[in-house]
Amino acid sequence: AQSVAQPEDQVNVAEGNPLTVKCTYSVSGNPYLFWYVQYPNRGLQFLLKYITGDNLVKGSYGFEAEFNKSQTSFHLKKPSALVSDSALYFCAVRANSGYSTLTFGKGTMLLVSP
Amino acid sequence: SAVISQKPSRDICQRGTSLTIQCQVDSQVTMMFWYRQQPGQSLTLIATANQGSEATYESGFVIDKFPISRPNLTFSTLTVSNLSPEDSSIYLCSVGSGRQGNEQFFGPGTRLTVL
């Protein structure tokens, strides 16, 4: 069975500082990895994905994530946080072979203070 | 990307009743998914709905409780039957192209409160 772990319920960072939201995964074979963001009373918005190729993936709103196969991680990063980045972030994984549904982590609340 | 709308956006229902949630997509899509997001929890897949076939339910979810319709490639409904307070959640519709490497897109969700 595939799974995603987001070890932090909440991450606090000051505006302008770099941020990292952690994600590790478990899947049979190679993964497809995704990050989504959920603003209050809104659906999930796609941020970025890793399919293959370069381990550093760039996405929307200045976010990026680094795929590390040996550590089975896909941490979300941003060099300089904005207050408007405050939201709930979900990491998700799907196996890249056969039929596989998307499995989500429990989410990490990011709070960026002014 | 696909634009997805859901109706209603929220509802308050009495226990024992049912609520039907509609999901409309602005383009034809192969796969549609229904998720539940319980308060403070992650997303849990309820079922996958492909047009022209019966929905495929995940472990712990049954058709009698969560009947799904998928009459065409742009529309689906999820009914939550015989409501209890434990059904209070956000229900999200999602679509995918069927290609594993492609991201899924999500509707805004329907917030259900059962009294």
GROMACS .gro file of C-alpha atoms in nm:
model
  229
    1ALA     CA    1   0.000   0.000   0.000
    2GLN     CA    2   0.120   0.349  -0.074
    3SER     CA    3   0.136   0.619   0.190
    4VAL     CA    4   0.246   0.976   0.251
    5ALA     CA    5   0.381   1.122   0.572
    6GLN     CA    6   0.381   1.491   0.652
    7PRO     CA    7   0.547   1.497   0.993
    8GLU     CA    8   0.460   1.855   1.083
    9ASP     CA    9   0.105   1.960   1.160
   10GLN     CA   10   0.210   2.323   1.138
   11VAL     CA   11   0.507   2.522   1.012
   12ASN     CA   12   0.563   2.879   1.125
   13VAL     CA   13   0.790   3.114   0.933
   14ALA     CA   14   0.843   3.488   0.917
   15GLU     CA   15   0.772   3.670   0.595
   16GLY     CA   16   1.081   3.691   0.377
   17ASN     CA   17   1.240   3.383   0.529
   18PRO     CA   18   1.278   3.054   0.342
   19LEU     CA   19   1.021   2.784   0.411
   20THR     CA   20   1.024   2.406   0.393
   21VAL     CA   21   0.726   2.174   0.425
   22LYS     CA   22   0.832   1.813   0.463
   23CYS     CA   23   0.694   1.507   0.287
   24THR     CA   24   0.807   1.147   0.271
   25TYR     CA   25   0.637   0.871   0.080
   26SER     CA   26   0.612   0.498   0.037
   27VAL     CA   27   0.507   0.337  -0.290
   28SER     CA   28   0.578   0.026  -0.493
   29GLY     CA   29   0.806   0.114  -0.778
   30ASN     CA   30   0.867   0.468  -0.891
   31PRO     CA   31   0.642   0.750  -0.775
   32TYR     CA   32   0.451   1.033  -0.921
   33LEU     CA   33   0.453   1.307  -0.656
   34PHE     CA   34   0.232   1.613  -0.620
   35TRP     CA   35   0.186   1.914  -0.397
   36TYR     CA   36  -0.149   2.085  -0.353
   37VAL     CA   37  -0.252   2.391  -0.152
   38GLN     CA   38  -0.588   2.455   0.010
   39TYR     CA   39  -0.694   2.803   0.111
   40PRO     CA   40  -0.981   2.846   0.359
   41ASN     CA   41  -1.318   2.748   0.213
   42ARG     CA   42  -1.157   2.665  -0.119
   43GLY     CA   43  -1.082   2.345  -0.306
   44LEU     CA   44  -0.735   2.212  -0.361
   45GLN     CA   45  -0.510   2.391  -0.607
   46PHE     CA   46  -0.230   2.210  -0.786
   47LEU     CA   47   0.118   2.352  -0.715
   48LEU     CA   48   0.368   2.119  -0.878
   49LYS     CA   49   0.453   1.761  -0.961
   50TYR     CA   50   0.744   1.527  -1.009
   51ILE     CA   51   0.710   1.273  -1.286
   52THR     CA   52   1.060   1.205  -1.407
   53GLY     CA   53   1.379   1.388  -1.494
   54ASP     CA   54   1.526   1.675  -1.295
   55ASN     CA   55   1.491   1.618  -0.923
   56LEU     CA   56   1.421   1.987  -0.860
   57VAL     CA   57   1.074   2.077  -0.974
   58LYS     CA   58   0.948   2.433  -1.001
   59GLY     CA   59   0.582   2.517  -0.967
   60SER     CA   60   0.331   2.793  -0.913
   61TYR     CA   61   0.376   3.100  -0.692
   62GLY     CA   62   0.753   3.053  -0.661
   63PHE     CA   63   0.733   2.713  -0.495
   64GLU     CA   64   0.969   2.430  -0.574
   65ALA     CA   65   1.022   2.078  -0.449
   66GLU     CA   66   1.314   1.839  -0.451
   67PHE     CA   67   1.269   1.471  -0.519
   68ASN     CA   68   1.514   1.255  -0.324
   69LYS     CA   69   1.480   0.891  -0.413
   70SER     CA   70   1.720   0.756  -0.152
   71GLN     CA   71   1.538   0.937   0.126
   72THR     CA   72   1.194   0.888  -0.034
   73SER     CA   73   1.124   1.254   0.022
   74PHE     CA   74   0.964   1.537  -0.172
   75HIS     CA   75   0.996   1.847   0.043
   76LEU     CA   76   0.825   2.169  -0.065
   77LYS     CA   77   1.034   2.484  -0.053
   78LYS     CA   78   1.019   2.854  -0.123
   79PRO     CA   79   1.314   3.093  -0.091
   80SER     CA   80   1.113   3.382   0.051
   81ALA     CA   81   0.776   3.331   0.220
   82LEU     CA   82   0.481   3.564   0.181
   83VAL     CA   83   0.196   3.616   0.427
   84SER     CA   84  -0.037   3.513   0.144
   85ASP     CA   85   0.132   3.171   0.137
   86SER     CA   86  -0.044   3.087   0.463
   87ALA     CA   87  -0.261   2.786   0.383
   88LEU     CA   88  -0.291   2.409   0.419
   89TYR     CA   89  -0.047   2.211   0.205
   90PHE     CA   90  -0.096   1.851   0.097
   91CYS     CA   91   0.160   1.613  -0.047
   92ALA     CA   92   0.029   1.324  -0.258
   93VAL     CA   93   0.173   1.016  -0.428
   94ARG     CA   94   0.070   0.774  -0.696
   95ALA     CA   95   0.259   0.474  -0.832
   96ASN     CA   96   0.372   0.518  -1.192
   97SER     CA   97   0.273   0.172  -1.306
   98GLY     CA   98  -0.052  -0.014  -1.314
   99TYR     CA   99  -0.368   0.140  -1.181
  100SER     CA  100  -0.308   0.357  -0.878
  101THR     CA  101  -0.514   0.623  -0.710
  102LEU     CA  102  -0.377   0.937  -0.551
  103THR     CA  103  -0.292   0.907  -0.180
  104PHE     CA  104  -0.269   1.225   0.026
  105GLY     CA  105  -0.077   1.312   0.338
  106LYS     CA  106  -0.262   1.460   0.633
  107GLY     CA  107  -0.163   1.812   0.544
  108THR     CA  108   0.062   2.077   0.695
  109MET     CA  109  -0.065   2.418   0.793
  110LEU     CA  110   0.180   2.690   0.692
  111LEU     CA  111   0.156   3.016   0.886
  112VAL     CA  112   0.363   3.307   0.761
  113SER     CA  113   0.383   3.597   1.002
  114PRO     CA  114   0.436   3.958   0.890
  115SER     CA  115  -0.673   2.284  -1.643
  116ALA     CA  116  -1.038   2.197  -1.587
  117VAL     CA  117  -1.288   2.427  -1.417
  118ILE     CA  118  -1.506   2.237  -1.175
  119SER     CA  119  -1.819   2.357  -0.999
  120GLN     CA  120  -2.010   2.189  -0.721
  121LYS     CA  121  -2.361   2.240  -0.591
  122PRO     CA  122  -2.450   2.304  -0.318
  123SER     CA  123  -2.149   2.479  -0.171
  124ARG     CA  124  -2.276   2.396   0.176
  125ASP     CA  125  -2.580   2.248   0.342
  126ILE     CA  126  -2.714   2.164   0.683
  127CYS     CA  127  -2.917   1.843   0.695
  128GLN     CA  128  -3.110   1.645   0.950
  129ARG     CA  129  -2.998   1.296   1.039
  130GLY     CA  130  -3.168   1.023   0.840
  131THR     CA  131  -3.208   1.237   0.529
  132SER     CA  132  -2.993   1.235   0.215
  133LEU     CA  133  -2.796   1.497   0.027
  134THR     CA  134  -2.708   1.486  -0.341
  135ILE     CA  135  -2.404   1.680  -0.453
  136GLN     CA  136  -2.357   1.778  -0.814
  137CYS     CA  137  -2.025   1.816  -0.993
  138GLN     CA  138  -2.001   1.991  -1.329
  139VAL     CA  139  -1.684   2.016  -1.537
  140ASP     CA  140  -1.623   2.258  -1.823
  141SER     CA  141  -1.468   1.991  -2.044
  142GLN     CA  142  -1.506   1.622  -2.110
  143VAL     CA  143  -1.303   1.410  -1.871
  144THR     CA  144  -1.249   1.039  -1.846
  145MET     CA  145  -1.215   0.995  -1.474
  146MET     CA  146  -1.398   1.166  -1.194
  147PHE     CA  147  -1.331   1.110  -0.828
  148TRP     CA  148  -1.519   1.183  -0.508
  149TYR     CA  149  -1.328   1.256  -0.189
  150ARG     CA  150  -1.424   1.319   0.170
  151GLN     CA  151  -1.232   1.556   0.393
  152GLN     CA  152  -1.338   1.519   0.754
  153PRO     CA  153  -1.269   1.808   0.992
  154GLY     CA  154  -0.896   1.847   1.041
  155GLN     CA  155  -0.822   1.542   0.831
  156SER     CA  156  -0.672   1.466   0.494
  157LEU     CA  157  -0.859   1.369   0.181
  158THR     CA  158  -0.997   1.018   0.159
  159LEU     CA  159  -1.104   0.876  -0.174
  160ILE     CA  160  -1.462   0.752  -0.171
  161ALA     CA  161  -1.493   0.624  -0.526
  162THR     CA  162  -1.385   0.661  -0.885
  163ALA     CA  163  -1.660   0.729  -1.138
  164ASN     CA  164  -1.603   0.658  -1.503
  165GLN     CA  165  -1.870   0.729  -1.760
  166GLY     CA  166  -2.049   0.418  -1.879
  167SER     CA  167  -1.948   0.194  -1.592
  168GLU     CA  168  -2.028   0.137  -1.230
  169ALA     CA  169  -1.833   0.344  -0.981
  170THR     CA  170  -1.541   0.177  -0.806
  171TYR     CA  171  -1.558   0.220  -0.430
  172GLU     CA  172  -1.264   0.227  -0.193
  173SER     CA  173  -1.245   0.011   0.114
  174GLY     CA  174  -1.486   0.132   0.378
  175PHE     CA  175  -1.728   0.295   0.136
  176VAL     CA  176  -2.033   0.123  -0.009
  177ILE     CA  177  -2.276   0.203  -0.286
  178ASP     CA  178  -2.581   0.194  -0.062
  179LYS     CA  179  -2.441   0.477   0.148
  180PHE     CA  180  -2.272   0.673  -0.132
  181PRO     CA  181  -2.453   0.612  -0.462
  182ILE     CA  182  -2.287   0.782  -0.757
  183SER     CA  183  -2.412   0.869  -1.101
  184ARG     CA  184  -2.200   0.953  -1.405
  185PRO     CA  185  -2.441   1.011  -1.691
  186ASN     CA  186  -2.191   1.183  -1.922
  187LEU     CA  187  -1.834   1.303  -1.950
  188THR     CA  188  -1.893   1.640  -1.782
  189PHE     CA  189  -2.121   1.560  -1.489
  190SER     CA  190  -2.148   1.342  -1.181
  191THR     CA  191  -2.349   1.327  -0.862
  192LEU     CA  192  -2.268   1.185  -0.521
  193THR     CA  193  -2.549   1.111  -0.278
  194VAL     CA  194  -2.477   1.071   0.090
  195SER     CA  195  -2.763   0.863   0.227
  196ASN     CA  196  -2.912   0.810   0.570
  197LEU     CA  197  -2.711   1.094   0.712
  198SER     CA  198  -2.557   1.086   1.057
  199PRO     CA  199  -2.343   1.348   1.232
  200GLU     CA  200  -2.036   1.143   1.139
  201ASP     CA  201  -2.102   1.230   0.775
  202SER     CA  202  -2.031   1.596   0.848
  203SER     CA  203  -1.741   1.666   0.613
  204ILE     CA  204  -1.632   1.848   0.304
  205TYR     CA  205  -1.700   1.646  -0.009
  206LEU     CA  206  -1.480   1.721  -0.308
  207CYS     CA  207  -1.517   1.631  -0.670
  208SER     CA  208  -1.198   1.581  -0.868
  209VAL     CA  209  -1.117   1.507  -1.229
  210GLY     CA  210  -0.822   1.352  -1.403
  211SER     CA  211  -0.727   1.274  -1.757
  212GLY     CA  212  -0.661   0.910  -1.687
  213ARG     CA  213  -0.290   0.948  -1.747
  214GLN     CA  214  -0.112   0.861  -1.426
  215GLY     CA  215   0.142   1.140  -1.448
  216ASN     CA  216  -0.117   1.411  -1.482
  217GLU     CA  217  -0.240   1.607  -1.191
  218GLN     CA  218  -0.599   1.597  -1.073
  219PHE     CA  219  -0.811   1.909  -1.045
  220PHE     CA  220  -1.050   1.970  -0.763
  221GLY     CA  221  -1.380   2.142  -0.722
  222PRO     CA  222  -1.440   2.393  -0.442
  223GLY     CA  223  -1.606   2.132  -0.222
  224THR     CA  224  -1.942   2.094  -0.052
  225ARG     CA  225  -1.946   2.148   0.321
  226LEU     CA  226  -2.205   1.922   0.482
  227THR     CA  227  -2.318   1.956   0.841
  228VAL     CA  228  -2.551   1.693   0.982
  229LEU     CA  229  -2.749   1.780   1.293
   0.00000   0.00000   0.00000
